[in-house]
Amino acid sequence: SLATPTALTCATVKLNREGIMVKSSHVMETIPHIDCVAFDKTGTLTTGEFVINKVVIVDASQNKEQVLAISAALESFSEHPLAKAFTIYRDFNINISNAVVEPGAGICGEYAQLNYKIGKPSWLLSAEELSQYFNAQCVLIENGHLIAVFYLQDNIRDDATTLITYLNKQHIDTLMISGDNQSGCDKVQSILNLNAVHSALSAQDKMAIIKSKQKNHTVAMLGDGVNDTPVFGTAHVSIAMGSGTDIAKNGADVILLNNKLSTVITLKSIAEKTKKIIWQNYLWAFGYNAIILPLAVSGNVTPYMAVIGMSASSILVISNSLRLLK
């Protein structure tokens, strides 16, 4: 009755001190068996703090400031990290009506009796246009015609390399499953050296990849966005960044409150130590009872000594669990 609860309680306290919130009971048991980790790119492996570094106005009749203002108004309906890059161009005199968010794709709405769509090039462009602007992160469509292309820049998290290096040394498969374009994913891959990279994915595509991996692996998923929530339900263990969306954090088994990828190393280390402590507690408890019960039955141990022995056994189990707090 003490072996497992005391160890789990001490482990949870230690994790909370490290900025890790465990929400599901199976996490501490499952983490030591994880042999494949899947990452979202934007906001997880990268900071998610995008800036627009290039705007291409395809339709010469369009004004750049007006295009950015309309784009910002559309993006105000989105929680995707890409949308934050447009915030500084917001003009509150421009109001979008009938706005609809297409998860994993973009946003569409109406302004000045014109229909606008902004989102992934693969969602909005023809094959010919896509071949020309495949490196773009975002495009704007007016009444079915391409009017602007946006190129955005994001930075890789400082501790992403530390985590990937650790996982590779532990012989744990690493893969990136992202909705972003191939060129953006390739830039991250050139620095982090993941085992596999999948780009331009929808939430359904991500789920399919996770399910295929689960045939031979125990899979953990790290993400931060709305699109990651369905995937969280598929993975054995789901981990959300503290800076992620509320819906992602609600659906996750673990939340990294300190927003540091390197704390995944701490989570795995403490989970493994907790497993060892629990087994040590069990071995002592079963061993002690196996020895003391026959002696008590045979009369070789008096009742008061049995009481002292049982109390000492409980104190030993609790003390062993408290080692997790160090």
Short mmCIF file of C-alpha atoms in Angstrom, two decimals:
data_model
loop_
_atom_site.label_atom_id
_atom_site.label_comp_id
_atom_site.label_asym_id
_atom_site.label_seq_id
_atom_site.Cartn_x
_atom_site.Cartn_y
_atom_site.Cartn_z
CA SER A 1 0.00 0.00 0.00
CA LEU A 2 3.00 2.33 0.39
CA ALA A 3 5.45 1.08 -2.25
CA THR A 4 3.85 2.69 -5.31
CA PRO A 5 1.93 5.74 -3.96
CA THR A 6 4.89 7.18 -2.05
CA ALA A 7 7.22 6.84 -5.05
CA LEU A 8 4.71 8.38 -7.47
CA THR A 9 3.94 11.25 -5.08
CA CYS A 10 7.63 12.11 -4.64
CA ALA A 11 8.24 11.83 -8.40
CA THR A 12 5.33 14.16 -9.17
CA VAL A 13 6.59 16.74 -6.66
CA LYS A 14 10.06 16.57 -8.18
CA LEU A 15 8.67 17.02 -11.71
CA ASN A 16 6.56 19.99 -10.62
CA ARG A 17 9.68 21.63 -9.23
CA GLU A 18 11.31 21.15 -12.64
CA GLY A 19 8.38 22.79 -14.43
CA ILE A 20 6.71 19.58 -15.63
CA MET A 21 3.02 18.89 -15.01
CA VAL A 22 1.89 15.27 -15.32
CA LYS A 23 -1.85 15.01 -15.95
CA SER A 24 -2.35 11.30 -16.72
CA SER A 25 -1.67 8.41 -14.38
CA HIS A 26 -0.07 6.16 -17.00
CA VAL A 27 2.74 8.57 -17.90
CA MET A 28 5.30 7.44 -15.30
CA GLU A 29 4.77 3.82 -16.30
CA THR A 30 4.89 4.43 -20.07
CA ILE A 31 7.76 6.94 -20.42
CA PRO A 32 10.57 4.42 -19.64
CA HIS A 33 9.33 2.28 -22.58
CA ILE A 34 9.27 5.13 -25.14
CA ASP A 35 11.47 4.28 -28.14
CA CYS A 36 10.12 6.79 -30.67
CA VAL A 37 9.50 10.53 -30.26
CA ALA A 38 7.56 12.57 -32.81
CA PHE A 39 7.84 16.36 -32.93
CA ASP A 40 5.75 19.09 -34.45
CA LYS A 41 7.99 21.79 -35.96
CA THR A 42 6.48 25.22 -35.45
CA GLY A 43 6.33 26.23 -31.81
CA THR A 44 7.89 22.96 -30.66
CA LEU A 45 11.29 22.44 -32.28
CA THR A 46 11.23 26.13 -33.21
CA THR A 47 10.30 29.11 -31.06
CA GLY A 48 7.15 29.85 -33.07
CA GLU A 49 8.01 33.55 -33.06
CA PHE A 50 7.70 34.24 -36.79
CA VAL A 51 8.57 37.45 -38.57
CA ILE A 52 7.70 38.33 -42.16
CA ASN A 53 10.98 38.84 -44.00
CA LYS A 54 9.65 39.01 -47.57
CA VAL A 55 6.35 39.92 -49.26
CA VAL A 56 5.77 39.32 -52.96
CA ILE A 57 2.81 41.26 -54.45
CA VAL A 58 1.73 39.13 -57.42
CA ASP A 59 -1.09 41.45 -58.51
CA ALA A 60 0.52 44.81 -59.36
CA SER A 61 -2.77 46.64 -58.79
CA GLN A 62 -2.67 45.75 -55.09
CA ASN A 63 -1.26 48.02 -52.39
CA LYS A 64 1.24 46.28 -50.08
CA GLU A 65 -0.03 47.98 -46.90
CA GLN A 66 -3.64 47.09 -47.75
CA VAL A 67 -2.68 43.49 -48.50
CA LEU A 68 -0.89 43.16 -45.15
CA ALA A 69 -3.80 44.75 -43.30
CA ILE A 70 -6.35 42.36 -44.86
CA SER A 71 -4.06 39.41 -44.17
CA ALA A 72 -3.67 40.50 -40.54
CA ALA A 73 -7.45 40.80 -40.18
CA LEU A 74 -7.91 37.25 -41.49
CA GLU A 75 -5.09 35.85 -39.35
CA SER A 76 -6.64 37.39 -36.21
CA PHE A 77 -9.08 34.45 -36.25
CA SER A 78 -6.23 31.91 -36.07
CA GLU A 79 -4.23 30.61 -33.11
CA HIS A 80 -1.43 29.27 -35.31
CA PRO A 81 2.04 30.70 -34.54
CA LEU A 82 2.25 31.98 -38.12
CA ALA A 83 -0.66 34.31 -37.43
CA LYS A 84 1.31 36.23 -34.78
CA ALA A 85 3.68 37.54 -37.46
CA PHE A 86 0.81 39.57 -38.98
CA THR A 87 -0.33 41.18 -35.72
CA ILE A 88 1.76 44.34 -36.17
CA TYR A 89 -0.01 45.05 -39.49
CA ARG A 90 -3.52 44.92 -38.00
CA ASP A 91 -5.85 47.75 -39.07
CA PHE A 92 -8.99 47.72 -36.92
CA ASN A 93 -10.90 49.61 -39.60
CA ILE A 94 -10.83 46.40 -41.63
CA ASN A 95 -13.37 43.88 -40.36
CA ILE A 96 -13.73 40.41 -41.83
CA SER A 97 -17.18 38.85 -42.05
CA ASN A 98 -18.17 35.17 -42.38
CA ALA A 99 -14.71 34.07 -41.29
CA VAL A 100 -14.12 30.31 -41.33
CA VAL A 101 -10.99 28.60 -40.00
CA GLU A 102 -9.92 25.49 -41.89
CA PRO A 103 -7.78 23.49 -39.42
CA GLY A 104 -4.33 22.77 -40.79
CA ALA A 105 -4.97 24.87 -43.91
CA GLY A 106 -5.90 28.52 -43.35
CA ILE A 107 -8.73 31.05 -43.03
CA CYS A 108 -11.32 32.38 -45.44
CA GLY A 109 -13.61 35.39 -45.06
CA GLU A 110 -15.20 38.38 -46.76
CA TYR A 111 -14.25 42.06 -46.85
CA ALA A 112 -15.69 44.84 -49.04
CA GLN A 113 -17.83 42.25 -50.86
CA LEU A 114 -14.71 40.32 -51.88
CA ASN A 115 -13.85 36.78 -50.86
CA TYR A 116 -10.40 36.25 -49.34
CA LYS A 117 -8.45 33.17 -48.36
CA ILE A 118 -5.09 33.02 -46.60
CA GLY A 119 -3.16 29.89 -45.73
CA LYS A 120 -0.85 27.14 -46.90
CA PRO A 121 0.28 27.27 -50.54
CA SER A 122 -0.62 23.59 -50.96
CA TRP A 123 -4.23 24.42 -49.99
CA LEU A 124 -4.73 27.46 -52.20
CA LEU A 125 -2.41 27.28 -55.22
CA SER A 126 -2.54 25.41 -58.50
CA ALA A 127 0.23 22.98 -59.37
CA GLU A 128 1.93 25.58 -61.58
CA GLU A 129 1.77 28.31 -58.92
CA LEU A 130 2.90 25.88 -56.23
CA SER A 131 6.03 24.99 -58.18
CA GLN A 132 6.90 28.70 -58.29
CA TYR A 133 6.16 29.55 -54.66
CA PHE A 134 6.81 26.21 -52.91
CA ASN A 135 9.19 27.89 -50.43
CA ALA A 136 6.51 30.31 -49.20
CA GLN A 137 4.82 29.78 -45.86
CA CYS A 138 1.62 31.67 -46.63
CA VAL A 139 -0.35 33.07 -49.59
CA LEU A 140 -3.34 35.42 -49.98
CA ILE A 141 -6.13 34.78 -52.51
CA GLU A 142 -8.77 37.33 -53.62
CA ASN A 143 -11.82 35.92 -55.42
CA GLY A 144 -9.81 32.89 -56.48
CA HIS A 145 -6.79 34.84 -57.75
CA LEU A 146 -3.37 34.91 -56.11
CA ILE A 147 -2.46 38.45 -55.04
CA ALA A 148 0.34 38.05 -52.46
CA VAL A 149 2.93 35.57 -51.22
CA PHE A 150 4.52 35.74 -47.75
CA TYR A 151 7.87 34.34 -46.64
CA LEU A 152 8.35 34.02 -42.88
CA GLN A 153 11.33 33.15 -40.72
CA ASP A 154 11.47 31.19 -37.47
CA ASN A 155 14.33 30.17 -35.16
CA ILE A 156 15.14 26.76 -33.69
CA ARG A 157 14.91 26.48 -29.90
CA ASP A 158 18.25 26.68 -28.13
CA ASP A 159 17.82 23.32 -26.36
CA ALA A 160 16.37 21.38 -29.31
CA THR A 161 19.82 20.11 -30.30
CA THR A 162 20.47 18.96 -26.72
CA LEU A 163 17.28 16.88 -26.65
CA ILE A 164 17.74 15.32 -30.10
CA THR A 165 21.37 14.42 -29.32
CA TYR A 166 20.27 12.76 -26.06
CA LEU A 167 17.52 10.76 -27.78
CA ASN A 168 19.90 9.60 -30.52
CA LYS A 169 22.38 8.39 -27.88
CA GLN A 170 19.55 6.48 -26.21
CA HIS A 171 18.76 4.86 -29.60
CA ILE A 172 15.30 6.43 -29.60
CA ASP A 173 13.87 7.15 -33.06
CA THR A 174 13.12 10.82 -33.74
CA LEU A 175 10.83 12.17 -36.43
CA MET A 176 9.30 15.50 -37.36
CA ILE A 177 5.69 15.58 -38.53
CA SER A 178 4.86 19.08 -39.69
CA GLY A 179 2.24 20.92 -41.67
CA ASP A 180 4.89 23.31 -42.98
CA ASN A 181 6.48 23.15 -46.41
CA GLN A 182 9.43 20.94 -47.32
CA SER A 183 12.02 23.73 -47.47
CA GLY A 184 11.21 24.94 -43.95
CA CYS A 185 11.45 21.41 -42.58
CA ASP A 186 14.71 20.79 -44.42
CA LYS A 187 16.28 23.83 -42.73
CA VAL A 188 15.44 22.39 -39.31
CA GLN A 189 16.62 18.92 -40.34
CA SER A 190 20.00 20.28 -41.49
CA ILE A 191 20.66 21.45 -37.92
CA LEU A 192 18.98 18.79 -35.76
CA ASN A 193 19.60 15.61 -37.80
CA LEU A 194 16.35 13.79 -37.01
CA ASN A 195 15.84 10.20 -38.17
CA ALA A 196 12.90 11.12 -40.41
CA VAL A 197 11.07 14.25 -41.59
CA HIS A 198 7.52 14.51 -42.96
CA SER A 199 6.23 17.85 -44.25
CA ALA A 200 2.99 19.44 -45.55
CA LEU A 201 0.85 17.15 -43.39
CA SER A 202 -2.72 17.52 -42.24
CA ALA A 203 -3.83 16.37 -38.77
CA GLN A 204 -5.12 13.15 -40.36
CA ASP A 205 -1.76 12.56 -42.04
CA LYS A 206 0.02 12.99 -38.71
CA MET A 207 -2.31 10.49 -37.05
CA ALA A 208 -1.66 7.96 -39.82
CA ILE A 209 2.12 8.26 -39.35
CA ILE A 210 1.84 7.86 -35.56
CA LYS A 211 -0.39 4.79 -35.96
CA SER A 212 2.06 3.20 -38.39
CA LYS A 213 4.90 3.80 -35.93
CA GLN A 214 2.91 2.26 -33.09
CA LYS A 215 3.05 -1.14 -34.79
CA ASN A 216 6.67 -1.51 -33.68
CA HIS A 217 7.26 1.35 -31.25
CA THR A 218 5.98 3.04 -28.11
CA VAL A 219 5.48 6.61 -29.31
CA ALA A 220 5.55 9.99 -27.56
CA MET A 221 4.32 13.11 -29.35
CA LEU A 222 5.45 16.70 -28.65
CA GLY A 223 3.39 19.57 -30.01
CA ASP A 224 1.79 22.89 -29.22
CA GLY A 225 -1.01 23.68 -31.67
CA VAL A 226 -4.67 23.00 -32.38
CA ASN A 227 -3.69 20.62 -35.20
CA ASP A 228 -1.71 18.48 -32.75
CA THR A 229 -4.67 17.70 -30.49
CA PRO A 230 -6.05 14.75 -32.56
CA VAL A 231 -2.51 13.34 -32.77
CA PHE A 232 -2.14 13.62 -28.98
CA GLY A 233 -5.04 11.21 -28.61
CA THR A 234 -3.27 8.69 -30.84
CA ALA A 235 0.21 8.69 -29.25
CA HIS A 236 1.02 6.60 -26.17
CA VAL A 237 2.19 9.74 -24.35
CA SER A 238 1.43 13.31 -25.46
CA ILE A 239 3.52 16.28 -24.32
CA ALA A 240 2.45 19.90 -24.86
CA MET A 241 4.63 23.00 -24.70
CA GLY A 242 3.64 25.51 -22.02
CA SER A 243 3.39 28.23 -24.66
CA GLY A 244 1.01 26.13 -26.75
CA THR A 245 -2.70 26.60 -27.32
CA ASP A 246 -5.17 25.86 -24.51
CA ILE A 247 -6.81 23.06 -26.47
CA ALA A 248 -3.44 21.36 -26.98
CA LYS A 249 -2.61 21.59 -23.27
CA ASN A 250 -6.04 20.27 -22.30
CA GLY A 251 -5.54 17.20 -24.50
CA ALA A 252 -1.97 16.44 -23.41
CA ASP A 253 -0.76 13.93 -20.83
CA VAL A 254 2.17 16.17 -19.85
CA ILE A 255 2.67 19.95 -20.02
CA LEU A 256 6.15 21.49 -20.08
CA LEU A 257 5.29 24.57 -18.02
CA ASN A 258 8.81 25.98 -18.31
CA ASN A 259 8.58 25.69 -22.11
CA LYS A 260 11.97 23.94 -22.34
CA LEU A 261 12.46 20.90 -24.56
CA SER A 262 15.41 19.76 -22.43
CA THR A 263 13.05 18.98 -19.55
CA VAL A 264 11.91 15.92 -21.53
CA ILE A 265 15.29 14.46 -20.52
CA THR A 266 14.41 15.17 -16.87
CA LEU A 267 10.98 13.57 -17.32
CA LYS A 268 12.47 10.38 -18.74
CA SER A 269 15.21 10.23 -16.10
CA ILE A 270 12.80 10.66 -13.17
CA ALA A 271 10.32 8.15 -14.65
CA GLU A 272 13.09 5.54 -14.90
CA LYS A 273 14.27 6.24 -11.35
CA THR A 274 10.69 6.01 -10.09
CA LYS A 275 10.29 2.59 -11.71
CA LYS A 276 13.47 1.37 -9.97
CA ILE A 277 12.37 2.80 -6.61
CA ILE A 278 8.96 1.10 -6.86
CA TRP A 279 10.56 -2.27 -7.57
CA GLN A 280 13.00 -1.79 -4.67
CA ASN A 281 10.06 -1.01 -2.39
CA TYR A 282 8.18 -4.09 -3.57
CA LEU A 283 11.19 -6.36 -3.10
CA TRP A 284 11.76 -5.09 0.42
CA ALA A 285 8.07 -5.32 1.37
CA PHE A 286 7.63 -8.86 -0.01
CA GLY A 287 11.01 -9.98 1.32
CA TYR A 288 10.38 -8.64 4.80
CA ASN A 289 6.92 -10.22 5.03
CA ALA A 290 8.19 -13.52 3.65
CA ILE A 291 10.75 -13.70 6.47
CA ILE A 292 8.78 -12.24 9.37
CA LEU A 293 5.44 -14.04 8.90
CA PRO A 294 6.79 -17.59 9.44
CA LEU A 295 8.75 -16.38 12.47
CA ALA A 296 5.66 -14.70 13.91
CA VAL A 297 3.49 -17.77 13.32
CA SER A 298 6.08 -20.02 14.98
CA GLY A 299 6.23 -17.71 18.01
CA ASN A 300 9.85 -16.68 17.50
CA VAL A 301 8.83 -13.02 17.22
CA THR A 302 6.80 -11.36 19.96
CA PRO A 303 3.91 -9.03 19.01
CA TYR A 304 5.68 -5.84 20.13
CA MET A 305 8.72 -6.74 18.02
CA ALA A 306 6.45 -7.41 15.03
CA VAL A 307 4.89 -3.95 15.49
CA ILE A 308 8.34 -2.31 15.62
CA GLY A 309 9.47 -4.32 12.61
CA MET A 310 6.44 -3.39 10.54
CA SER A 311 6.82 0.29 11.42
CA ALA A 312 10.51 0.16 10.51
CA SER A 313 9.61 -1.50 7.20
CA SER A 314 7.13 1.29 6.38
CA ILE A 315 9.68 3.97 7.31
CA LEU A 316 12.27 2.29 5.07
CA VAL A 317 9.88 2.26 2.10
CA ILE A 318 8.98 5.93 2.59
CA SER A 319 12.62 6.94 3.03
CA ASN A 320 13.56 5.09 -0.15
CA SER A 321 10.85 6.96 -2.06
CA LEU A 322 12.01 10.30 -0.64
CA ARG A 323 15.31 9.83 -2.49
CA LEU A 324 13.43 10.93 -5.61
CA LEU A 325 13.19 14.45 -4.16
CA LYS A 326 16.96 14.93 -4.19
#
